Amino acid sequence: MSARRIFVPGDAGALAVGADDVAAAIAKAAATAGVAVEIVRNGSRGLYWLEPMVEVGTPTGRVAFGPVAAEDVPDLIAAGLIDGKGERLFLGRTDEIPFLKAQTRFTFARCGIVDPASLADYRAHGGGVGLMRAAALSPAEIVTMVVASGLRGRGGAGFPTGIKWKTVLEAAGTRKFIVANADEGDSGTFADRMLMEGDPFVVIEGMAIAGLAVGATRGYLYIRSEYPHAIARMEAAIVTARATGWLGPDCAGSGRAFEIELRVGAGAYVCGEETALLESIEGERGEVRAKPPLPAHKGLFGAPTAVNNLVTLASVPFILAEGAEAYAAIGFGRSRGTMPIQLAGNIRHGGLFEAAFGVTLGELVETIGGGTITGRPVRAVQVGGPLGAYFPPSLFDTPFDYESFAARDGLIGHGGIVVFDDTVEMAAMARFAMEFCALESCGKCTPCRIGSTRGVELLDAMIAGREVTKNAALLEDLCDIMKFGSLCALGGFTPYPVISALRHYPADFGLVPAASAEKEIATWA
Amino acid sequence: MEDRAGRLAAIIERFQGVEGATLPILHAVQEAFGYVPAESVPVIAAALNRSRAEIHGIVTFYHDFRDKPAGRHLVRVCRAEACKSMGSDQVLRGFEQALGIPLGETSPDGAVTLEPVYCLGLCATAPNAMVDGKLSGRLDGAKAAYLVADLTS
């Protein structure tokens, strides 16, 4: 009998709760018992409340145990873990776990299933089909497919990816670039990290397809420095892809060249903004550029550049492999396909939930997420990172898509949802939004650079109870200026958490929720 | 030290021909020396055909680059929203009390630096911290204190 395959995630989220110790304990216990096991360090399935989640390959499929602590291992092994049997912490067949079963996994289809170090495993699970197809198509044909899929930018802006690629393809230039934005700085988001750690080859495949589509010969993968595990995983995957011929002078047999260079950020949140990111790759301060010119016309080193979020790029292999129609067939309104939604913070079932657009915020938080982990009532959820609005439960009927959130003065951003229970102080959260903006502002435009500091001062005054009504009016005015006067989303969207907190939780700011105050606040939008 | 100049020259040499090499060089310098020494700035500037002011501006723009070495141990505690929702304020207090230093400081004996980080991407196992590169999630004040108990001795 060959060695039983046991999966213990090497994902950073699993490591943070002891996965290495669990893997070591299993190896030790198996050796003691004289049983041959092969421990695979897979990515995470995204069920973080069950991490470290150990899976065992059985003849009838994979079964799971979790959350497993190292000290549980001897008992679990005695109870039959290596044969996929058990009672305590036993979760049954992994793909039957409701949180997973309810998902539509296109982009994250292999994440947590494959061995991320193995290109052979990637291919055995359907990886690479999209790239092989793209290699046989003309650039215009690839672009047409991506346009038809309806795929929009998953970084938050929601711009149609195919249209961006068409612009770069048609732009004149002796050289062109792909830039993959993995500067995933939003609190509450971890989709980029999970994918890079769990399925790195889909990132490379997506970037290579993008390169073939727009005629770029070089791609830059920009990963934030806070993700050392993802960096190491991607570095190794790039070496493997090069050795296999997916990267190099003849990308996947297309006869066209494509190479990837990994760049590491340096702790600047604003570099997630596409033009600041380009400046950073060029070796400059990460200051935002005024647009136009668009990066698609004049981007990295002055050349036409497609800057795409990492999840956007990783969504493309599915589209090439399965067809644009298969992707566009699901979704909601103008938001087609799936979105990896990240449930985070004070939530019972925290993790990654990839689903078609259109599921409501309430379903996500209450039904899928199971409410708060503390068991207290949900008071607020912040959707879309530090620049996203706070939503009270009264808005839980909002469907998860770009337009529905915009209509309620919010944004979906990169798909992160952070849940807070009723102990949260919303004035403090509004203050933090301004403080973070002040800390991370690149300094190029005045509304963001100065406005954020003035915002902190105003909120400090309100929290201290000084001239609350007058300062609230000033704060609204300031947010208006930041929203419409800032160069990029950092200054422009910081008003979202601030104003939404003020609007939905006026009592936290010392404002009497009188009808007049409500009305005044409600005029902001 | 002669050796430092030689190591710096070797780092710069390694990135010859790389377009936009500033950040890769600065990362390599910080990895080698633990910080970006002031005396390296004019050398890097000359190699990249930039002014000292420009390189200084770039070094100081990015939070990662230090102008002096960190403590022998580095504790990074997440201060962003998802961790806040799970009580990261108590985690911070746990670190501060156990280490006897406030956030952003290095202990007088140079043993430990405690600094904020804005998201480690572990938002579903909050609150989180990173101690000498090792990640820890689902923390509370007591666990935080336990994590760093051996660092100050």
Short mmCIF file of N, CA, C and O in Angstrom, two decimals, chain A residues 36 55 101 122 142 153 164 183 234 248-249 266 295 303 308 311 403-404 420 435 454 464 478 509:
data_model
loop_
_atom_site.label_atom_id
_atom_site.label_comp_id
_atom_site.label_asym_id
_atom_site.label_seq_id
_atom_site.Cartn_x
_atom_site.Cartn_y
_atom_site.Cartn_z
N ALA A 36 3.53 4.65 6.83
CA ALA A 36 4.08 5.56 5.82
C ALA A 36 3.05 6.62 5.47
O ALA A 36 1.93 6.29 5.06
N GLU A 55 -6.46 17.31 6.13
CA GLU A 55 -7.24 16.45 5.24
C GLU A 55 -6.48 15.16 4.98
O GLU A 55 -5.24 15.14 4.94
N LYS A 101 -19.49 23.69 -0.08
CA LYS A 101 -20.45 23.17 -1.05
C LYS A 101 -21.29 24.28 -1.66
O LYS A 101 -21.70 24.20 -2.82
N TYR A 122 -0.83 20.83 -10.59
CA TYR A 122 -1.63 21.91 -11.17
C TYR A 122 -2.26 21.45 -12.48
O TYR A 122 -3.46 21.61 -12.72
N ILE A 142 -8.04 36.58 -28.01
CA ILE A 142 -8.03 36.45 -26.55
C ILE A 142 -8.80 37.62 -25.94
O ILE A 142 -9.64 37.43 -25.05
N GLY A 153 -12.52 44.47 -13.12
CA GLY A 153 -11.38 44.51 -12.22
C GLY A 153 -11.75 44.18 -10.79
O GLY A 153 -12.63 44.80 -10.20
N LYS A 164 -9.79 47.21 -21.09
CA LYS A 164 -8.45 47.67 -20.73
C LYS A 164 -7.41 46.98 -21.61
O LYS A 164 -6.50 47.62 -22.15
N ASP A 183 -0.56 44.06 -4.17
CA ASP A 183 -0.29 44.92 -3.01
C ASP A 183 -1.59 44.99 -2.20
O ASP A 183 -2.20 46.04 -2.05
N MET A 234 5.69 32.33 -4.78
CA MET A 234 5.66 32.82 -6.17
C MET A 234 7.05 32.77 -6.79
O MET A 234 7.19 32.47 -7.97
N GLY A 248 9.51 32.72 -20.82
CA GLY A 248 10.74 32.72 -21.60
C GLY A 248 10.47 33.16 -23.03
O GLY A 248 9.43 33.74 -23.33
N PRO A 249 11.44 32.88 -23.91
CA PRO A 249 11.35 33.41 -25.28
C PRO A 249 10.20 32.82 -26.10
O PRO A 249 9.75 33.43 -27.07
N ALA A 266 7.21 47.91 -0.07
CA ALA A 266 7.99 48.30 1.11
C ALA A 266 7.13 48.98 2.15
O ALA A 266 7.52 49.95 2.78
N PRO A 295 -2.56 54.46 -17.67
CA PRO A 295 -1.46 53.50 -17.78
C PRO A 295 -1.55 52.66 -19.05
O PRO A 295 -0.52 52.24 -19.60
N ALA A 303 5.58 53.05 -21.14
CA ALA A 303 5.06 52.14 -22.16
C ALA A 303 3.61 51.74 -21.84
O ALA A 303 3.21 51.76 -20.68
N ASN A 308 -3.43 45.07 -13.62
CA ASN A 308 -4.61 44.31 -13.18
C ASN A 308 -4.41 43.77 -11.78
O ASN A 308 -3.30 43.39 -11.41
N VAL A 311 -6.36 38.88 -8.56
CA VAL A 311 -7.52 38.00 -8.71
C VAL A 311 -8.12 38.13 -10.11
O VAL A 311 -8.58 37.15 -10.70
N GLU A 403 -22.61 47.85 -8.53
CA GLU A 403 -23.58 48.93 -8.64
C GLU A 403 -24.44 49.07 -7.39
O GLU A 403 -24.73 50.17 -6.95
N SER A 404 -24.87 47.93 -6.82
CA SER A 404 -25.74 48.00 -5.65
C SER A 404 -25.05 48.67 -4.47
O SER A 404 -25.67 49.43 -3.72
N PHE A 420 -18.15 43.72 12.92
CA PHE A 420 -17.96 44.24 14.27
C PHE A 420 -19.21 43.96 15.10
O PHE A 420 -20.32 44.08 14.60
N GLU A 435 -6.89 58.72 10.41
CA GLU A 435 -5.52 58.54 10.88
C GLU A 435 -4.72 57.69 9.88
O GLU A 435 -3.57 58.00 9.55
N ARG A 454 -6.52 67.10 9.33
CA ARG A 454 -7.60 67.94 9.86
C ARG A 454 -8.77 67.06 10.29
O ARG A 454 -9.46 67.34 11.28
N ALA A 464 -14.12 64.14 22.13
CA ALA A 464 -13.98 64.81 23.43
C ALA A 464 -15.22 65.62 23.78
O ALA A 464 -15.29 66.23 24.85
N LEU A 478 -15.35 68.79 4.91
CA LEU A 478 -14.00 68.29 4.64
C LEU A 478 -14.06 67.01 3.80
O LEU A 478 -13.30 66.85 2.83
N PHE A 509 -21.08 59.74 17.93
CA PHE A 509 -20.30 60.97 17.76
C PHE A 509 -20.82 62.07 18.68
O PHE A 509 -20.40 63.22 18.57
#
